[in-house]
Amino acid sequence: MQEHHDDSDLLVILRHAPHGSSWLREGLDAALVAAAFGRRVSLLFMGEGVTALLRGQQLGPLGQKGTAATLEMLEMYDIETLLVEEQGLSRLGLSSDELMLEVECLSPSALARVLSGHRLVLTF
Amino acid sequence: MRYAILLMGAPYSDQASHSALRFARALVARGHRLEAVFFYHDGVYNAARLAAPPQDEPHLVDAWAALANEHRVALQVCIAAALRRGLLDEREAVRHGKDGVSVEAPFELTGLGQLVDIGTRCDRLVTFGP
């Protein structure tokens, strides 16, 4: 993992599940725009936010667009650092094998290092 | 220091808007420069021109406008989040064929790129949310 960051690097923390609110979608929108503007963006999925990465997330029955398609596009935007809170997964009885993308699982101490390593953090 | 605020809580529903406004006032009172407030998620409702709270409650929309006019603070509203929630300035109202305008100066509809820009440009970006 890269421990050194430029001042313009951005950490986007996603803490909400894909359905039930617009937090995840609006957080991802911010990440994509930042990447499109040339920032190096890392995503950190915490708490219920880890469920965004579960395979087979469908469109919501309420006409939401769904976020799986956006997650599949991350690579195109050069968003390659995908971090997951280890405790977030285990609390929900999930393992990283069940996720649709390759991620790096972070212990609490690694999490603290990532947070302190970024000057700019947006939390959704 | 140069500050910016990201506000994501709806006015009157959450404490976020009240706290953000007090923080903004405290910043300028201490001699700091507040460059911009960026309204995103439900925070965009802070820009609702038609808000009419009871007279014995703080008028948040007017309070933001006063802050902007007194201290040259840019009030930037995410256009995508705003349009979805019925917040349109004159240009967008025309573009979408609506006969009412719900956002006016000093609030301005702008893109998320502005959020990235102020986050990079300012010494501190402080988030208020529910």
PDB file of C-alpha atoms in Angstrom:
ATOM      1  CA  MET A   1       0.000   0.000   0.000  1.00  0.00           C
ATOM      2  CA  GLN A   2       1.174   3.494  -0.768  1.00  0.00           C
ATOM      3  CA  GLU A   3       1.936   5.334   2.440  1.00  0.00           C
ATOM      4  CA  HIS A   4       2.979   8.580   0.791  1.00  0.00           C
ATOM      5  CA  HIS A   5       0.398  10.881  -0.605  1.00  0.00           C
ATOM      6  CA  ASP A   6       0.351  14.178  -2.420  1.00  0.00           C
ATOM      7  CA  ASP A   7      -1.634  17.013  -0.943  1.00  0.00           C
ATOM      8  CA  SER A   8      -4.141  16.713  -3.754  1.00  0.00           C
ATOM      9  CA  ASP A   9      -4.853  13.021  -3.080  1.00  0.00           C
ATOM     10  CA  LEU A  10      -8.389  12.365  -1.961  1.00  0.00           C
ATOM     11  CA  LEU A  11      -9.809   9.702   0.335  1.00  0.00           C
ATOM     12  CA  VAL A  12     -13.538   9.093  -0.072  1.00  0.00           C
ATOM     13  CA  ILE A  13     -15.158   7.131   2.763  1.00  0.00           C
ATOM     14  CA  LEU A  14     -18.398   5.308   1.984  1.00  0.00           C
ATOM     15  CA  ARG A  15     -20.371   4.213   5.036  1.00  0.00           C
ATOM     16  CA  HIS A  16     -23.851   3.572   3.645  1.00  0.00           C
ATOM     17  CA  ALA A  17     -25.437   0.539   1.979  1.00  0.00           C
ATOM     18  CA  PRO A  18     -26.459   0.878  -1.680  1.00  0.00           C
ATOM     19  CA  HIS A  19     -30.196   1.071  -1.080  1.00  0.00           C
ATOM     20  CA  GLY A  20     -32.292   3.090   1.354  1.00  0.00           C
ATOM     21  CA  SER A  21     -30.560   6.435   0.841  1.00  0.00           C
ATOM     22  CA  SER A  22     -28.642   8.339  -1.806  1.00  0.00           C
ATOM     23  CA  TRP A  23     -25.446   8.575   0.287  1.00  0.00           C
ATOM     24  CA  LEU A  24     -23.531   5.880  -1.559  1.00  0.00           C
ATOM     25  CA  ARG A  25     -24.429   7.152  -5.015  1.00  0.00           C
ATOM     26  CA  GLU A  26     -23.635  10.759  -4.149  1.00  0.00           C
ATOM     27  CA  GLY A  27     -20.352   9.700  -2.534  1.00  0.00           C
ATOM     28  CA  LEU A  28     -19.357   7.747  -5.623  1.00  0.00           C
ATOM     29  CA  ASP A  29     -20.304  10.713  -7.813  1.00  0.00           C
ATOM     30  CA  ALA A  30     -17.894  12.899  -5.852  1.00  0.00           C
ATOM     31  CA  ALA A  31     -15.134  10.292  -6.223  1.00  0.00           C
ATOM     32  CA  LEU A  32     -15.660   9.986  -9.991  1.00  0.00           C
ATOM     33  CA  VAL A  33     -15.654  13.745 -10.526  1.00  0.00           C
ATOM     34  CA  ALA A  34     -12.464  14.120  -8.489  1.00  0.00           C
ATOM     35  CA  ALA A  35     -10.814  11.370 -10.534  1.00  0.00           C
ATOM     36  CA  ALA A  36     -12.001  12.990 -13.765  1.00  0.00           C
ATOM     37  CA  PHE A  37     -10.312  16.194 -12.553  1.00  0.00           C
ATOM     38  CA  GLY A  38      -7.057  14.321 -12.271  1.00  0.00           C
ATOM     39  CA  ARG A  39      -6.957  13.681  -8.509  1.00  0.00           C
ATOM     40  CA  ARG A  40      -5.678  10.382  -7.204  1.00  0.00           C
ATOM     41  CA  VAL A  41      -8.685   8.939  -5.393  1.00  0.00           C
ATOM     42  CA  SER A  42      -8.831   6.098  -2.875  1.00  0.00           C
ATOM     43  CA  LEU A  43     -12.131   4.609  -1.754  1.00  0.00           C
ATOM     44  CA  LEU A  44     -12.627   3.286   1.755  1.00  0.00           C
ATOM     45  CA  PHE A  45     -15.722   1.182   2.427  1.00  0.00           C
ATOM     46  CA  MET A  46     -16.647   1.183   6.110  1.00  0.00           C
ATOM     47  CA  GLY A  47     -19.507  -0.240   8.165  1.00  0.00           C
ATOM     48  CA  GLU A  48     -22.567  -1.020   6.037  1.00  0.00           C
ATOM     49  CA  GLY A  49     -20.769   0.577   3.112  1.00  0.00           C
ATOM     50  CA  VAL A  50     -18.990  -2.757   2.545  1.00  0.00           C
ATOM     51  CA  THR A  51     -22.289  -4.204   1.254  1.00  0.00           C
ATOM     52  CA  ALA A  52     -21.938  -1.980  -1.817  1.00  0.00           C
ATOM     53  CA  LEU A  53     -19.261  -4.405  -2.978  1.00  0.00           C
ATOM     54  CA  LEU A  54     -21.348  -7.573  -2.621  1.00  0.00           C
ATOM     55  CA  ARG A  55     -21.774  -9.475  -5.873  1.00  0.00           C
ATOM     56  CA  GLY A  56     -25.162  -9.367  -7.541  1.00  0.00           C
ATOM     57  CA  GLN A  57     -26.375  -6.017  -6.198  1.00  0.00           C
ATOM     58  CA  GLN A  58     -29.354  -5.287  -8.417  1.00  0.00           C
ATOM     59  CA  LEU A  59     -31.156  -2.109  -9.323  1.00  0.00           C
ATOM     60  CA  GLY A  60     -33.419  -1.020  -6.490  1.00  0.00           C
ATOM     61  CA  PRO A  61     -37.140  -1.758  -6.887  1.00  0.00           C
ATOM     62  CA  LEU A  62     -37.831   1.942  -6.312  1.00  0.00           C
ATOM     63  CA  GLY A  63     -36.251   2.928  -9.592  1.00  0.00           C
ATOM     64  CA  GLN A  64     -32.791   3.677  -8.218  1.00  0.00           C
ATOM     65  CA  LYS A  65     -30.059   3.242 -10.763  1.00  0.00           C
ATOM     66  CA  GLY A  66     -27.988   0.941  -8.569  1.00  0.00           C
ATOM     67  CA  THR A  67     -24.301   1.358  -7.894  1.00  0.00           C
ATOM     68  CA  ALA A  68     -22.765  -1.900  -9.165  1.00  0.00           C
ATOM     69  CA  ALA A  69     -22.362  -0.440 -12.662  1.00  0.00           C
ATOM     70  CA  THR A  70     -20.557   2.578 -11.200  1.00  0.00           C
ATOM     71  CA  LEU A  71     -18.231   0.348  -9.204  1.00  0.00           C
ATOM     72  CA  GLU A  72     -17.379  -1.565 -12.372  1.00  0.00           C
ATOM     73  CA  MET A  73     -16.341   1.728 -13.989  1.00  0.00           C
ATOM     74  CA  LEU A  74     -13.889   2.705 -11.255  1.00  0.00           C
ATOM     75  CA  GLU A  75     -10.936   1.214 -13.072  1.00  0.00           C
ATOM     76  CA  MET A  76     -11.705   3.318 -16.131  1.00  0.00           C
ATOM     77  CA  TYR A  77     -11.397   6.386 -13.903  1.00  0.00           C
ATOM     78  CA  ASP A  78      -8.063   5.126 -12.541  1.00  0.00           C
ATOM     79  CA  ILE A  79      -9.573   4.604  -9.103  1.00  0.00           C
ATOM     80  CA  GLU A  80      -7.639   1.509  -8.176  1.00  0.00           C
ATOM     81  CA  THR A  81      -7.107   1.785  -4.431  1.00  0.00           C
ATOM     82  CA  LEU A  82     -10.134   0.099  -2.904  1.00  0.00           C
ATOM     83  CA  LEU A  83      -9.924  -0.279   0.845  1.00  0.00           C
ATOM     84  CA  VAL A  84     -12.328  -2.144   3.097  1.00  0.00           C
ATOM     85  CA  GLU A  85     -12.678  -2.004   6.851  1.00  0.00           C
ATOM     86  CA  GLU A  86     -11.938  -5.561   8.019  1.00  0.00           C
ATOM     87  CA  GLN A  87     -14.233  -5.176  11.042  1.00  0.00           C
ATOM     88  CA  GLY A  88     -17.026  -3.898   8.815  1.00  0.00           C
ATOM     89  CA  LEU A  89     -16.928  -7.163   6.877  1.00  0.00           C
ATOM     90  CA  SER A  90     -16.697  -9.469   9.885  1.00  0.00           C
ATOM     91  CA  ARG A  91     -19.446  -7.645  11.777  1.00  0.00           C
ATOM     92  CA  LEU A  92     -21.807  -8.482   8.896  1.00  0.00           C
ATOM     93  CA  GLY A  93     -20.505 -12.064   8.596  1.00  0.00           C
ATOM     94  CA  LEU A  94     -18.948 -11.371   5.188  1.00  0.00           C
ATOM     95  CA  SER A  95     -15.580 -12.203   3.718  1.00  0.00           C
ATOM     96  CA  SER A  96     -13.632 -10.507   0.946  1.00  0.00           C
ATOM     97  CA  ASP A  97     -14.267 -13.547  -1.354  1.00  0.00           C
ATOM     98  CA  GLU A  98     -17.858 -12.416  -1.624  1.00  0.00           C
ATOM     99  CA  LEU A  99     -16.965  -9.020  -3.052  1.00  0.00           C
ATOM    100  CA  MET A 100     -17.188  -8.086  -6.738  1.00  0.00           C
ATOM    101  CA  LEU A 101     -13.839  -6.263  -6.846  1.00  0.00           C
ATOM    102  CA  GLU A 102     -10.414  -6.918  -5.471  1.00  0.00           C
ATOM    103  CA  VAL A 103      -9.939  -4.950  -2.266  1.00  0.00           C
ATOM    104  CA  GLU A 104      -7.419  -4.461   0.463  1.00  0.00           C
ATOM    105  CA  CYS A 105      -8.756  -5.245   3.953  1.00  0.00           C
ATOM    106  CA  LEU A 106      -7.600  -2.881   6.671  1.00  0.00           C
ATOM    107  CA  SER A 107      -7.066  -3.639  10.342  1.00  0.00           C
ATOM    108  CA  PRO A 108      -7.947  -0.845  12.788  1.00  0.00           C
ATOM    109  CA  SER A 109      -4.327   0.306  12.953  1.00  0.00           C
ATOM    110  CA  ALA A 110      -3.931   0.282   9.153  1.00  0.00           C
ATOM    111  CA  LEU A 111      -7.167   2.254   8.949  1.00  0.00           C
ATOM    112  CA  ALA A 112      -5.751   4.912  11.237  1.00  0.00           C
ATOM    113  CA  ARG A 113      -2.642   5.163   9.049  1.00  0.00           C
ATOM    114  CA  VAL A 114      -4.711   5.627   5.899  1.00  0.00           C
ATOM    115  CA  LEU A 115      -6.818   8.353   7.530  1.00  0.00           C
ATOM    116  CA  SER A 116      -3.839  10.277   8.836  1.00  0.00           C
ATOM    117  CA  GLY A 117      -2.055   9.898   5.482  1.00  0.00           C
ATOM    118  CA  HIS A 118      -4.651  11.945   3.596  1.00  0.00           C
ATOM    119  CA  ARG A 119      -5.018  15.683   3.868  1.00  0.00           C
ATOM    120  CA  LEU A 120      -8.380  15.682   2.153  1.00  0.00           C
ATOM    121  CA  VAL A 121     -11.074  13.222   3.255  1.00  0.00           C
ATOM    122  CA  LEU A 122     -14.725  13.255   2.199  1.00  0.00           C
ATOM    123  CA  THR A 123     -17.103  11.092   4.243  1.00  0.00           C
ATOM    124  CA  PHE A 124     -20.458   9.891   2.921  1.00  0.00           C
TER     125      PHE A 124
ATOM    126  CA  MET B   1      -6.142  30.121   7.440  1.00  0.00           C
ATOM    127  CA  ARG B   2      -8.291  29.585   4.397  1.00  0.00           C
ATOM    128  CA  TYR B   3     -11.322  27.466   5.150  1.00  0.00           C
ATOM    129  CA  ALA B   4     -14.151  25.855   3.213  1.00  0.00           C
ATOM    130  CA  ILE B   5     -17.251  24.114   4.508  1.00  0.00           C
ATOM    131  CA  LEU B   6     -19.072  21.113   3.048  1.00  0.00           C
ATOM    132  CA  LEU B   7     -22.660  20.991   4.294  1.00  0.00           C
ATOM    133  CA  MET B   8     -24.761  17.872   3.695  1.00  0.00           C
ATOM    134  CA  GLY B   9     -27.594  18.174   6.227  1.00  0.00           C
ATOM    135  CA  ALA B  10     -31.043  19.600   5.448  1.00  0.00           C
ATOM    136  CA  PRO B  11     -31.984  22.815   7.262  1.00  0.00           C
ATOM    137  CA  TYR B  12     -34.296  22.356  10.273  1.00  0.00           C
ATOM    138  CA  SER B  13     -34.153  18.521   9.954  1.00  0.00           C
ATOM    139  CA  ASP B  14     -30.648  18.147  11.383  1.00  0.00           C
ATOM    140  CA  GLN B  15     -28.331  20.202  13.523  1.00  0.00           C
ATOM    141  CA  ALA B  16     -25.754  20.253  10.725  1.00  0.00           C
ATOM    142  CA  SER B  17     -26.844  23.537   9.117  1.00  0.00           C
ATOM    143  CA  HIS B  18     -27.045  25.399  12.440  1.00  0.00           C
ATOM    144  CA  SER B  19     -23.614  24.106  13.476  1.00  0.00           C
ATOM    145  CA  ALA B  20     -22.070  24.938  10.105  1.00  0.00           C
ATOM    146  CA  LEU B  21     -23.408  28.479  10.241  1.00  0.00           C
ATOM    147  CA  ARG B  22     -22.074  29.038  13.764  1.00  0.00           C
ATOM    148  CA  PHE B  23     -18.722  27.584  12.772  1.00  0.00           C
ATOM    149  CA  ALA B  24     -18.639  29.887   9.745  1.00  0.00           C
ATOM    150  CA  ARG B  25     -19.367  32.941  11.919  1.00  0.00           C
ATOM    151  CA  ALA B  26     -16.717  31.874  14.427  1.00  0.00           C
ATOM    152  CA  LEU B  27     -14.130  31.521  11.649  1.00  0.00           C
ATOM    153  CA  VAL B  28     -14.551  35.013  10.306  1.00  0.00           C
ATOM    154  CA  ALA B  29     -14.743  36.437  13.852  1.00  0.00           C
ATOM    155  CA  ARG B  30     -11.301  34.917  14.487  1.00  0.00           C
ATOM    156  CA  GLY B  31      -9.926  36.551  11.361  1.00  0.00           C
ATOM    157  CA  HIS B  32      -9.833  33.473   9.149  1.00  0.00           C
ATOM    158  CA  ARG B  33     -10.918  33.551   5.534  1.00  0.00           C
ATOM    159  CA  LEU B  34     -13.941  31.409   4.629  1.00  0.00           C
ATOM    160  CA  GLU B  35     -13.698  30.928   0.877  1.00  0.00           C
ATOM    161  CA  ALA B  36     -16.784  28.877   0.184  1.00  0.00           C
ATOM    162  CA  VAL B  37     -19.625  26.790   1.523  1.00  0.00           C
ATOM    163  CA  PHE B  38     -20.445  23.831  -0.704  1.00  0.00           C
ATOM    164  CA  PHE B  39     -23.959  22.397  -0.361  1.00  0.00           C
ATOM    165  CA  TYR B  40     -24.364  18.716  -1.251  1.00  0.00           C
ATOM    166  CA  HIS B  41     -26.781  15.854  -0.534  1.00  0.00           C
ATOM    167  CA  ASP B  42     -29.747  17.236   1.495  1.00  0.00           C
ATOM    168  CA  GLY B  43     -27.633  20.282   2.320  1.00  0.00           C
ATOM    169  CA  VAL B  44     -28.808  21.781  -0.982  1.00  0.00           C
ATOM    170  CA  TYR B  45     -32.134  22.640   0.687  1.00  0.00           C
ATOM    171  CA  ASN B  46     -30.267  25.416   2.494  1.00  0.00           C
ATOM    172  CA  ALA B  47     -30.469  27.267  -0.825  1.00  0.00           C
ATOM    173  CA  ALA B  48     -34.279  27.100  -1.059  1.00  0.00           C
ATOM    174  CA  ARG B  49     -35.337  30.671  -1.847  1.00  0.00           C
ATOM    175  CA  LEU B  50     -38.914  29.973  -0.771  1.00  0.00           C
ATOM    176  CA  ALA B  51     -38.102  28.773   2.749  1.00  0.00           C
ATOM    177  CA  ALA B  52     -40.462  30.480   5.201  1.00  0.00           C
ATOM    178  CA  PRO B  53     -39.683  29.355   8.751  1.00  0.00           C
ATOM    179  CA  PRO B  54     -41.675  30.727  11.718  1.00  0.00           C
ATOM    180  CA  GLN B  55     -40.500  34.228  12.651  1.00  0.00           C
ATOM    181  CA  ASP B  56     -39.194  33.142  16.048  1.00  0.00           C
ATOM    182  CA  GLU B  57     -36.800  30.610  14.495  1.00  0.00           C
ATOM    183  CA  PRO B  58     -33.476  31.352  12.793  1.00  0.00           C
ATOM    184  CA  HIS B  59     -33.877  31.914   9.053  1.00  0.00           C
ATOM    185  CA  LEU B  60     -31.060  29.751   7.735  1.00  0.00           C
ATOM    186  CA  VAL B  61     -31.360  30.670   4.066  1.00  0.00           C
ATOM    187  CA  ASP B  62     -31.211  34.383   4.847  1.00  0.00           C
ATOM    188  CA  ALA B  63     -28.379  33.777   7.316  1.00  0.00           C
ATOM    189  CA  TRP B  64     -26.239  32.128   4.623  1.00  0.00           C
ATOM    190  CA  ALA B  65     -26.972  34.971   2.217  1.00  0.00           C
ATOM    191  CA  ALA B  66     -26.003  37.553   4.863  1.00  0.00           C
ATOM    192  CA  LEU B  67     -22.753  35.712   5.558  1.00  0.00           C
ATOM    193  CA  ALA B  68     -21.959  35.615   1.845  1.00  0.00           C
ATOM    194  CA  ASN B  69     -22.645  39.307   1.350  1.00  0.00           C
ATOM    195  CA  GLU B  70     -20.734  40.450   4.431  1.00  0.00           C
ATOM    196  CA  HIS B  71     -17.637  38.316   3.920  1.00  0.00           C
ATOM    197  CA  ARG B  72     -17.558  37.455   0.211  1.00  0.00           C
ATOM    198  CA  VAL B  73     -18.168  33.760   0.868  1.00  0.00           C
ATOM    199  CA  ALA B  74     -19.097  31.777  -2.246  1.00  0.00           C
ATOM    200  CA  LEU B  75     -22.257  29.704  -1.727  1.00  0.00           C
ATOM    201  CA  GLN B  76     -21.891  26.808  -4.139  1.00  0.00           C
ATOM    202  CA  VAL B  77     -24.720  24.320  -4.599  1.00  0.00           C
ATOM    203  CA  CYS B  78     -24.168  20.995  -6.354  1.00  0.00           C
ATOM    204  CA  ILE B  79     -26.297  21.250  -9.461  1.00  0.00           C
ATOM    205  CA  ALA B  80     -27.016  17.516  -9.810  1.00  0.00           C
ATOM    206  CA  ALA B  81     -28.110  17.179  -6.177  1.00  0.00           C
ATOM    207  CA  ALA B  82     -30.166  20.398  -6.468  1.00  0.00           C
ATOM    208  CA  LEU B  83     -32.058  19.612  -9.690  1.00  0.00           C
ATOM    209  CA  ARG B  84     -33.198  16.237  -8.335  1.00  0.00           C
ATOM    210  CA  ARG B  85     -34.624  17.981  -5.282  1.00  0.00           C
ATOM    211  CA  GLY B  86     -36.477  20.739  -7.114  1.00  0.00           C
ATOM    212  CA  LEU B  87     -33.915  23.487  -6.588  1.00  0.00           C
ATOM    213  CA  LEU B  88     -33.501  25.441  -9.827  1.00  0.00           C
ATOM    214  CA  ASP B  89     -32.107  28.855 -10.631  1.00  0.00           C
ATOM    215  CA  GLU B  90     -33.540  30.918 -13.446  1.00  0.00           C
ATOM    216  CA  ARG B  91     -31.377  29.331 -16.137  1.00  0.00           C
ATOM    217  CA  GLU B  92     -32.204  25.792 -15.101  1.00  0.00           C
ATOM    218  CA  ALA B  93     -35.899  26.608 -14.714  1.00  0.00           C
ATOM    219  CA  VAL B  94     -35.978  27.773 -18.332  1.00  0.00           C
ATOM    220  CA  ARG B  95     -33.948  24.791 -19.479  1.00  0.00           C
ATOM    221  CA  HIS B  96     -36.323  22.348 -17.791  1.00  0.00           C
ATOM    222  CA  GLY B  97     -39.521  24.203 -18.677  1.00  0.00           C
ATOM    223  CA  LYS B  98     -40.451  25.066 -15.069  1.00  0.00           C
ATOM    224  CA  ASP B  99     -42.323  28.248 -14.282  1.00  0.00           C
ATOM    225  CA  GLY B 100     -40.785  28.863 -10.873  1.00  0.00           C
ATOM    226  CA  VAL B 101     -37.321  29.649  -9.577  1.00  0.00           C
ATOM    227  CA  SER B 102     -36.211  28.237  -6.226  1.00  0.00           C
ATOM    228  CA  VAL B 103     -32.539  29.276  -6.086  1.00  0.00           C
ATOM    229  CA  GLU B 104     -31.210  32.820  -6.398  1.00  0.00           C
ATOM    230  CA  ALA B 105     -27.970  34.717  -5.777  1.00  0.00           C
ATOM    231  CA  PRO B 106     -25.806  34.700  -3.747  1.00  0.00           C
ATOM    232  CA  PHE B 107     -26.326  30.928  -4.032  1.00  0.00           C
ATOM    233  CA  GLU B 108     -24.964  29.539  -7.300  1.00  0.00           C
ATOM    234  CA  LEU B 109     -25.521  26.162  -8.900  1.00  0.00           C
ATOM    235  CA  THR B 110     -22.220  24.572  -9.755  1.00  0.00           C
ATOM    236  CA  GLY B 111     -20.571  21.206 -10.331  1.00  0.00           C
ATOM    237  CA  LEU B 112     -18.883  18.773  -7.972  1.00  0.00           C
ATOM    238  CA  GLY B 113     -15.578  19.795  -9.519  1.00  0.00           C
ATOM    239  CA  GLN B 114     -15.846  22.957  -7.408  1.00  0.00           C
ATOM    240  CA  LEU B 115     -15.903  20.837  -4.248  1.00  0.00           C
ATOM    241  CA  VAL B 116     -12.701  19.119  -5.300  1.00  0.00           C
ATOM    242  CA  ASP B 117     -11.200  22.478  -6.172  1.00  0.00           C
ATOM    243  CA  ILE B 118     -11.952  24.181  -2.831  1.00  0.00           C
ATOM    244  CA  GLY B 119     -10.870  21.055  -0.955  1.00  0.00           C
ATOM    245  CA  THR B 120      -7.490  21.270  -2.632  1.00  0.00           C
ATOM    246  CA  ARG B 121      -7.142  25.046  -2.564  1.00  0.00           C
ATOM    247  CA  CYS B 122      -8.102  25.712   1.065  1.00  0.00           C
ATOM    248  CA  ASP B 123      -6.081  24.799   4.136  1.00  0.00           C
ATOM    249  CA  ARG B 124      -9.089  23.094   5.723  1.00  0.00           C
ATOM    250  CA  LEU B 125     -12.333  21.628   4.404  1.00  0.00           C
ATOM    251  CA  VAL B 126     -14.727  20.939   7.268  1.00  0.00           C
ATOM    252  CA  THR B 127     -17.770  18.712   6.726  1.00  0.00           C
ATOM    253  CA  PHE B 128     -21.111  19.057   8.503  1.00  0.00           C
ATOM    254  CA  GLY B 129     -23.689  16.318   7.998  1.00  0.00           C
ATOM    255  CA  PRO B 130     -26.483  14.493   9.789  1.00  0.00           C
TER     256      PRO B 130
END
